[in-house]
Amino acid sequence: LQVEQQEHEDVLQWDFKDTFFNLTLKQVLFHSWLEKHCPGARFIFNGDDDVFVNTDNVIHFAMGTQGTEEQHLMVGQLFIDNPPVRIQQSKYFVPTQLINSKYYPPYCGGGGILMSGFTARVIARESHDVKLFPIDDVYLGMCLKKAGLLPASHAGIRTMGLGAPANANPFDPCYYRELLLVHRFMPYETAAMWQMLSARDSGAYLVAGGC
Ligand SMILES: *[C@@H]1O[C@H](CO)[C@@H](O)[C@H](O)[C@H]1NC(C)=O
């Protein structure tokens, strides 16, 4: 983190404990920071640190979604009618005292979400009135619901893993050509995949008998 900050000065910090149940707090603080300091941001990618992101594909897709007007956009791995987890041993357990409804509103899995600046500002606005809820991706769904908006699915966002055939090599770069994001990757795997994809784009991978 220190090296990142020294080189790019792009690390944000707030004064709270960075724990699983404070992830929503992190989201809310980030969105209010964004609204104040980056009001012109056109797209926001919100993701975990253990995902491989094909940034070229993300940008290509994002640019294709918007006309001249700013519009709502939130895509990711979509969950519809997902019930709150009531098993006490689970990391995602929430008691009925906290939320009594049978289902969560539609939401995108927090591993990787792409949204427009418009939608980020909607979240910043709605978060003033939506009570903090410990599961951060569900919370974003709650904010959207309050604004009357829906998240959408993107087949190239694989927060539950690649979904390649069982006998396939999960590190075959050919699978990553069309994808936006795959969970989960170790840092060295991310670096290696990026190098393989870059080599393919430069033609070297084709020579080596690529996709
Ligand atoms: C969230 O952060 C605050 C401030 O550091 C801390 O007091 C609190 O225990 C944290 N909550 C959780 C659930 O970790």
mmCIF file of N, CA and C in Angstrom, residues 63-146:
data_model
loop_
_atom_site.group_PDB
_atom_site.id
_atom_site.type_symbol
_atom_site.label_atom_id
_atom_site.label_comp_id
_atom_site.label_asym_id
_atom_site.label_seq_id
_atom_site.Cartn_x
_atom_site.Cartn_y
_atom_site.Cartn_z
ATOM 1 N N MET A 63 -18.057 1.932 -22.725
ATOM 2 C CA MET A 63 -18.198 2.965 -23.754
ATOM 3 C C MET A 63 -19.386 2.682 -24.671
ATOM 4 N N GLY A 64 -19.687 1.402 -24.871
ATOM 5 C CA GLY A 64 -20.785 1.038 -25.755
ATOM 6 C C GLY A 64 -22.160 1.197 -25.135
ATOM 7 N N THR A 65 -22.225 1.390 -23.815
ATOM 8 C CA THR A 65 -23.533 1.386 -23.139
ATOM 9 C C THR A 65 -24.206 2.753 -23.110
ATOM 10 N N GLN A 66 -23.435 3.816 -23.201
ATOM 11 C CA GLN A 66 -24.011 5.132 -22.925
ATOM 12 C C GLN A 66 -24.131 5.970 -24.191
ATOM 13 N N GLY A 67 -25.250 6.655 -24.301
ATOM 14 C CA GLY A 67 -25.400 7.644 -25.354
ATOM 15 C C GLY A 67 -24.828 8.962 -24.876
ATOM 16 N N THR A 68 -25.410 10.047 -25.317
ATOM 17 C CA THR A 68 -24.918 11.357 -24.886
ATOM 18 C C THR A 68 -25.436 11.695 -23.489
ATOM 19 N N GLU A 69 -26.651 11.183 -23.181
ATOM 20 C CA GLU A 69 -27.245 11.431 -21.860
ATOM 21 C C GLU A 69 -26.620 10.491 -20.834
ATOM 22 N N GLU A 70 -26.504 10.945 -19.626
ATOM 23 C CA GLU A 70 -26.066 10.076 -18.536
ATOM 24 C C GLU A 70 -27.208 9.142 -18.159
ATOM 25 N N GLN A 71 -26.886 7.871 -18.041
ATOM 26 C CA GLN A 71 -27.929 6.884 -17.766
ATOM 27 C C GLN A 71 -27.549 5.968 -16.627
ATOM 28 N N HIS A 72 -28.599 5.314 -16.127
ATOM 29 C CA HIS A 72 -28.390 4.293 -15.108
ATOM 30 C C HIS A 72 -27.690 3.077 -15.711
ATOM 31 N N LEU A 73 -26.695 2.573 -15.016
ATOM 32 C CA LEU A 73 -26.052 1.315 -15.397
ATOM 33 C C LEU A 73 -25.485 0.663 -14.154
ATOM 34 N N MET A 74 -25.913 -0.556 -13.891
ATOM 35 C CA MET A 74 -25.212 -1.376 -12.901
ATOM 36 C C MET A 74 -25.262 -2.811 -13.394
ATOM 37 N N VAL A 75 -24.084 -3.357 -13.697
ATOM 38 C CA VAL A 75 -24.028 -4.740 -14.164
ATOM 39 C C VAL A 75 -23.033 -5.539 -13.342
ATOM 40 N N GLY A 76 -23.302 -6.843 -13.277
ATOM 41 C CA GLY A 76 -22.435 -7.745 -12.541
ATOM 42 C C GLY A 76 -23.055 -9.122 -12.543
ATOM 43 N N GLN A 77 -22.712 -9.891 -11.527
ATOM 44 C CA GLN A 77 -23.355 -11.194 -11.354
ATOM 45 C C GLN A 77 -24.633 -10.944 -10.579
ATOM 46 N N LEU A 78 -25.759 -11.113 -11.284
ATOM 47 C CA LEU A 78 -27.051 -10.697 -10.734
ATOM 48 C C LEU A 78 -27.659 -11.768 -9.823
ATOM 49 N N PHE A 79 -28.145 -11.327 -8.679
ATOM 50 C CA PHE A 79 -28.891 -12.214 -7.776
ATOM 51 C C PHE A 79 -30.316 -11.688 -7.652
ATOM 52 N N ILE A 80 -31.273 -12.555 -7.972
ATOM 53 C CA ILE A 80 -32.684 -12.181 -7.866
ATOM 54 C C ILE A 80 -33.355 -13.156 -6.910
ATOM 55 N N ASP A 81 -34.178 -12.623 -6.015
ATOM 56 C CA ASP A 81 -34.886 -13.453 -5.030
ATOM 57 C C ASP A 81 -33.924 -14.313 -4.207
ATOM 58 N N ASN A 82 -32.792 -13.730 -3.853
ATOM 59 C CA ASN A 82 -31.854 -14.413 -2.970
ATOM 60 C C ASN A 82 -32.351 -14.215 -1.533
ATOM 61 N N PRO A 83 -32.558 -15.298 -0.791
ATOM 62 C CA PRO A 83 -33.050 -15.118 0.582
ATOM 63 C C PRO A 83 -31.913 -14.795 1.545
ATOM 64 N N PRO A 84 -32.177 -14.020 2.591
ATOM 65 C CA PRO A 84 -31.161 -13.793 3.629
ATOM 66 C C PRO A 84 -30.758 -15.125 4.260
ATOM 67 N N VAL A 85 -29.475 -15.256 4.593
ATOM 68 C CA VAL A 85 -28.965 -16.492 5.201
ATOM 69 C C VAL A 85 -29.337 -16.495 6.687
ATOM 70 N N ARG A 86 -30.028 -17.543 7.113
ATOM 71 C CA ARG A 86 -30.483 -17.626 8.517
ATOM 72 C C ARG A 86 -29.702 -18.654 9.325
ATOM 73 N N ILE A 87 -28.643 -19.190 8.732
ATOM 74 C CA ILE A 87 -27.800 -20.168 9.448
ATOM 75 C C ILE A 87 -26.737 -19.402 10.241
ATOM 76 N N GLN A 88 -26.795 -19.572 11.544
ATOM 77 C CA GLN A 88 -25.973 -18.725 12.414
ATOM 78 C C GLN A 88 -24.471 -18.865 12.182
ATOM 79 N N GLN A 89 -24.026 -20.047 11.718
ATOM 80 C CA GLN A 89 -22.587 -20.271 11.540
ATOM 81 C C GLN A 89 -22.060 -19.584 10.280
ATOM 82 N N SER A 90 -22.965 -19.142 9.406
ATOM 83 C CA SER A 90 -22.521 -18.583 8.126
ATOM 84 C C SER A 90 -21.964 -17.171 8.283
ATOM 85 N N LYS A 91 -20.995 -16.877 7.411
ATOM 86 C CA LYS A 91 -20.405 -15.540 7.337
ATOM 87 C C LYS A 91 -21.460 -14.504 6.951
ATOM 88 N N TYR A 92 -22.492 -14.943 6.234
ATOM 89 C CA TYR A 92 -23.516 -14.027 5.704
ATOM 90 C C TYR A 92 -24.786 -14.002 6.546
ATOM 91 N N PHE A 93 -24.741 -14.659 7.709
ATOM 92 C CA PHE A 93 -25.921 -14.730 8.579
ATOM 93 C C PHE A 93 -26.452 -13.346 8.942
ATOM 94 N N VAL A 94 -27.759 -13.166 8.765
ATOM 95 C CA VAL A 94 -28.409 -11.958 9.294
ATOM 96 C C VAL A 94 -29.677 -12.372 10.039
ATOM 97 N N PRO A 95 -29.854 -11.861 11.246
ATOM 98 C CA PRO A 95 -31.037 -12.230 12.024
ATOM 99 C C PRO A 95 -32.297 -11.556 11.476
ATOM 100 N N THR A 96 -33.438 -12.148 11.773
ATOM 101 C CA THR A 96 -34.718 -11.575 11.311
ATOM 102 C C THR A 96 -34.958 -10.193 11.910
ATOM 103 N N GLN A 97 -34.343 -9.919 13.069
ATOM 104 C CA GLN A 97 -34.492 -8.592 13.687
ATOM 105 C C GLN A 97 -33.932 -7.496 12.759
ATOM 106 N N LEU A 98 -32.932 -7.884 11.959
ATOM 107 C CA LEU A 98 -32.273 -6.915 11.084
ATOM 108 C C LEU A 98 -33.041 -6.752 9.775
ATOM 109 N N ILE A 99 -33.446 -7.868 9.213
ATOM 110 C CA ILE A 99 -34.276 -7.834 7.999
ATOM 111 C C ILE A 99 -35.230 -9.015 8.068
ATOM 112 N N ASN A 100 -36.514 -8.696 7.915
ATOM 113 C CA ASN A 100 -37.514 -9.739 8.102
ATOM 114 C C ASN A 100 -38.044 -10.281 6.786
ATOM 115 N N SER A 101 -37.721 -9.609 5.656
ATOM 116 C CA SER A 101 -38.300 -10.031 4.386
ATOM 117 C C SER A 101 -37.699 -11.356 3.932
ATOM 118 N N LYS A 102 -38.469 -12.045 3.100
ATOM 119 C CA LYS A 102 -38.086 -13.378 2.645
ATOM 120 C C LYS A 102 -36.930 -13.298 1.648
ATOM 121 N N TYR A 103 -36.911 -12.215 0.853
ATOM 122 C CA TYR A 103 -35.895 -12.093 -0.193
ATOM 123 C C TYR A 103 -35.193 -10.742 -0.120
ATOM 124 N N TYR A 104 -33.952 -10.740 -0.575
ATOM 125 C CA TYR A 104 -33.235 -9.486 -0.790
ATOM 126 C C TYR A 104 -33.738 -8.847 -2.088
ATOM 127 N N PRO A 105 -33.598 -7.546 -2.208
ATOM 128 C CA PRO A 105 -33.906 -6.951 -3.510
ATOM 129 C C PRO A 105 -32.860 -7.422 -4.530
ATOM 130 N N PRO A 106 -33.121 -7.283 -5.832
ATOM 131 C CA PRO A 106 -32.113 -7.672 -6.821
ATOM 132 C C PRO A 106 -30.798 -6.931 -6.550
ATOM 133 N N TYR A 107 -29.678 -7.651 -6.629
ATOM 134 C CA TYR A 107 -28.383 -6.999 -6.419
ATOM 135 C C TYR A 107 -27.300 -7.718 -7.210
ATOM 136 N N CYS A 108 -26.187 -7.014 -7.422
ATOM 137 C CA CYS A 108 -25.030 -7.605 -8.089
ATOM 138 C C CYS A 108 -24.018 -8.035 -7.034
ATOM 139 N N GLY A 109 -23.476 -9.236 -7.204
ATOM 140 C CA GLY A 109 -22.462 -9.744 -6.285
ATOM 141 C C GLY A 109 -21.279 -8.782 -6.193
ATOM 142 N N GLY A 110 -20.825 -8.535 -4.958
ATOM 143 C CA GLY A 110 -19.832 -7.493 -4.714
ATOM 144 C C GLY A 110 -18.438 -7.749 -5.272
ATOM 145 N N GLY A 111 -18.180 -8.960 -5.777
ATOM 146 C CA GLY A 111 -16.852 -9.255 -6.301
ATOM 147 C C GLY A 111 -16.422 -8.331 -7.420
ATOM 148 N N GLY A 112 -17.377 -7.891 -8.208
ATOM 149 C CA GLY A 112 -17.073 -6.978 -9.309
ATOM 150 C C GLY A 112 -18.341 -6.373 -9.882
ATOM 151 N N ILE A 113 -18.468 -5.063 -9.766
ATOM 152 C CA ILE A 113 -19.667 -4.360 -10.242
ATOM 153 C C ILE A 113 -19.222 -3.173 -11.088
ATOM 154 N N LEU A 114 -19.851 -3.033 -12.241
ATOM 155 C CA LEU A 114 -19.596 -1.852 -13.061
ATOM 156 C C LEU A 114 -20.837 -0.974 -13.040
ATOM 157 N N MET A 115 -20.652 0.306 -12.753
ATOM 158 C CA MET A 115 -21.805 1.216 -12.739
ATOM 159 C C MET A 115 -21.443 2.532 -13.396
ATOM 160 N N SER A 116 -22.491 3.263 -13.781
ATOM 161 C CA SER A 116 -22.267 4.579 -14.378
ATOM 162 C C SER A 116 -22.127 5.618 -13.269
ATOM 163 N N GLY A 117 -21.581 6.775 -13.606
ATOM 164 C CA GLY A 117 -21.484 7.879 -12.652
ATOM 165 C C GLY A 117 -22.862 8.289 -12.163
ATOM 166 N N PHE A 118 -23.830 8.222 -13.052
ATOM 167 C CA PHE A 118 -25.216 8.534 -12.704
ATOM 168 C C PHE A 118 -25.685 7.632 -11.560
ATOM 169 N N THR A 119 -25.464 6.337 -11.712
ATOM 170 C CA THR A 119 -25.913 5.371 -10.704
ATOM 171 C C THR A 119 -25.144 5.538 -9.394
ATOM 172 N N ALA A 120 -23.852 5.853 -9.492
ATOM 173 C CA ALA A 120 -23.061 6.084 -8.281
ATOM 174 C C ALA A 120 -23.641 7.262 -7.496
ATOM 175 N N ARG A 121 -24.074 8.295 -8.207
ATOM 176 C CA ARG A 121 -24.670 9.451 -7.511
ATOM 177 C C ARG A 121 -26.030 9.103 -6.912
ATOM 178 N N VAL A 122 -26.769 8.216 -7.595
ATOM 179 C CA VAL A 122 -28.035 7.737 -7.025
ATOM 180 C C VAL A 122 -27.756 7.042 -5.690
ATOM 181 N N ILE A 123 -26.718 6.211 -5.671
ATOM 182 C CA ILE A 123 -26.379 5.470 -4.451
ATOM 183 C C ILE A 123 -25.971 6.447 -3.345
ATOM 184 N N ALA A 124 -25.146 7.434 -3.700
ATOM 185 C CA ALA A 124 -24.723 8.432 -2.703
ATOM 186 C C ALA A 124 -25.952 9.118 -2.107
ATOM 187 N N ARG A 125 -26.918 9.438 -2.952
ATOM 188 C CA ARG A 125 -28.119 10.147 -2.487
ATOM 189 C C ARG A 125 -28.996 9.234 -1.628
ATOM 190 N N GLU A 126 -29.264 8.029 -2.115
ATOM 191 C CA GLU A 126 -30.172 7.126 -1.397
ATOM 192 C C GLU A 126 -29.571 6.638 -0.081
ATOM 193 N N SER A 127 -28.235 6.579 -0.025
ATOM 194 C CA SER A 127 -27.599 6.032 1.184
ATOM 195 C C SER A 127 -27.848 6.905 2.414
ATOM 196 N N HIS A 128 -28.292 8.163 2.186
ATOM 197 C CA HIS A 128 -28.631 9.001 3.343
ATOM 198 C C HIS A 128 -29.874 8.452 4.060
ATOM 199 N N ASP A 129 -30.747 7.773 3.300
ATOM 200 C CA ASP A 129 -32.027 7.325 3.858
ATOM 201 C C ASP A 129 -32.139 5.815 4.049
ATOM 202 N N VAL A 130 -31.203 5.055 3.455
ATOM 203 C CA VAL A 130 -31.272 3.603 3.627
ATOM 204 C C VAL A 130 -30.368 3.224 4.799
ATOM 205 N N LYS A 131 -30.967 2.599 5.785
ATOM 206 C CA LYS A 131 -30.223 2.241 7.000
ATOM 207 C C LYS A 131 -29.093 1.270 6.656
ATOM 208 N N LEU A 132 -27.913 1.450 7.256
ATOM 209 C CA LEU A 132 -26.773 0.581 6.983
ATOM 210 C C LEU A 132 -27.160 -0.880 7.222
ATOM 211 N N PHE A 133 -26.763 -1.718 6.269
ATOM 212 C CA PHE A 133 -27.035 -3.155 6.347
ATOM 213 C C PHE A 133 -25.700 -3.862 6.139
ATOM 214 N N PRO A 134 -25.393 -4.868 6.972
ATOM 215 C CA PRO A 134 -24.002 -5.375 6.979
ATOM 216 C C PRO A 134 -23.502 -6.034 5.697
ATOM 217 N N ILE A 135 -24.382 -6.500 4.817
ATOM 218 C CA ILE A 135 -23.903 -7.135 3.574
ATOM 219 C C ILE A 135 -23.851 -6.042 2.495
ATOM 220 N N ASP A 136 -22.646 -5.669 2.074
ATOM 221 C CA ASP A 136 -22.492 -4.443 1.277
ATOM 222 C C ASP A 136 -23.122 -4.507 -0.111
ATOM 223 N N ASP A 137 -23.022 -5.681 -0.780
ATOM 224 C CA ASP A 137 -23.603 -5.724 -2.126
ATOM 225 C C ASP A 137 -25.136 -5.690 -2.070
ATOM 226 N N VAL A 138 -25.696 -6.322 -1.054
ATOM 227 C CA VAL A 138 -27.150 -6.257 -0.850
ATOM 228 C C VAL A 138 -27.565 -4.806 -0.577
ATOM 229 N N TYR A 139 -26.732 -4.117 0.202
ATOM 230 C CA TYR A 139 -27.037 -2.712 0.528
ATOM 231 C C TYR A 139 -27.131 -1.854 -0.740
ATOM 232 N N LEU A 140 -26.217 -2.067 -1.688
ATOM 233 C CA LEU A 140 -26.284 -1.314 -2.943
ATOM 234 C C LEU A 140 -27.590 -1.619 -3.680
ATOM 235 N N GLY A 141 -28.024 -2.893 -3.612
ATOM 236 C CA GLY A 141 -29.313 -3.281 -4.207
ATOM 237 C C GLY A 141 -30.470 -2.560 -3.523
ATOM 238 N N MET A 142 -30.363 -2.382 -2.215
ATOM 239 C CA MET A 142 -31.407 -1.673 -1.457
ATOM 240 C C MET A 142 -31.495 -0.203 -1.893
ATOM 241 N N CYS A 143 -30.326 0.399 -2.104
ATOM 242 C CA CYS A 143 -30.302 1.804 -2.548
ATOM 243 C C CYS A 143 -30.932 1.941 -3.933
ATOM 244 N N LEU A 144 -30.606 0.992 -4.827
ATOM 245 C CA LEU A 144 -31.186 1.038 -6.177
ATOM 246 C C LEU A 144 -32.693 0.897 -6.109
ATOM 247 N N LYS A 145 -33.131 -0.060 -5.291
ATOM 248 C CA LYS A 145 -34.568 -0.334 -5.181
ATOM 249 C C LYS A 145 -35.315 0.917 -4.730
ATOM 250 N N LYS A 146 -34.714 1.621 -3.769
ATOM 251 C CA LYS A 146 -35.352 2.827 -3.245
ATOM 252 C C LYS A 146 -35.501 3.889 -4.334
#
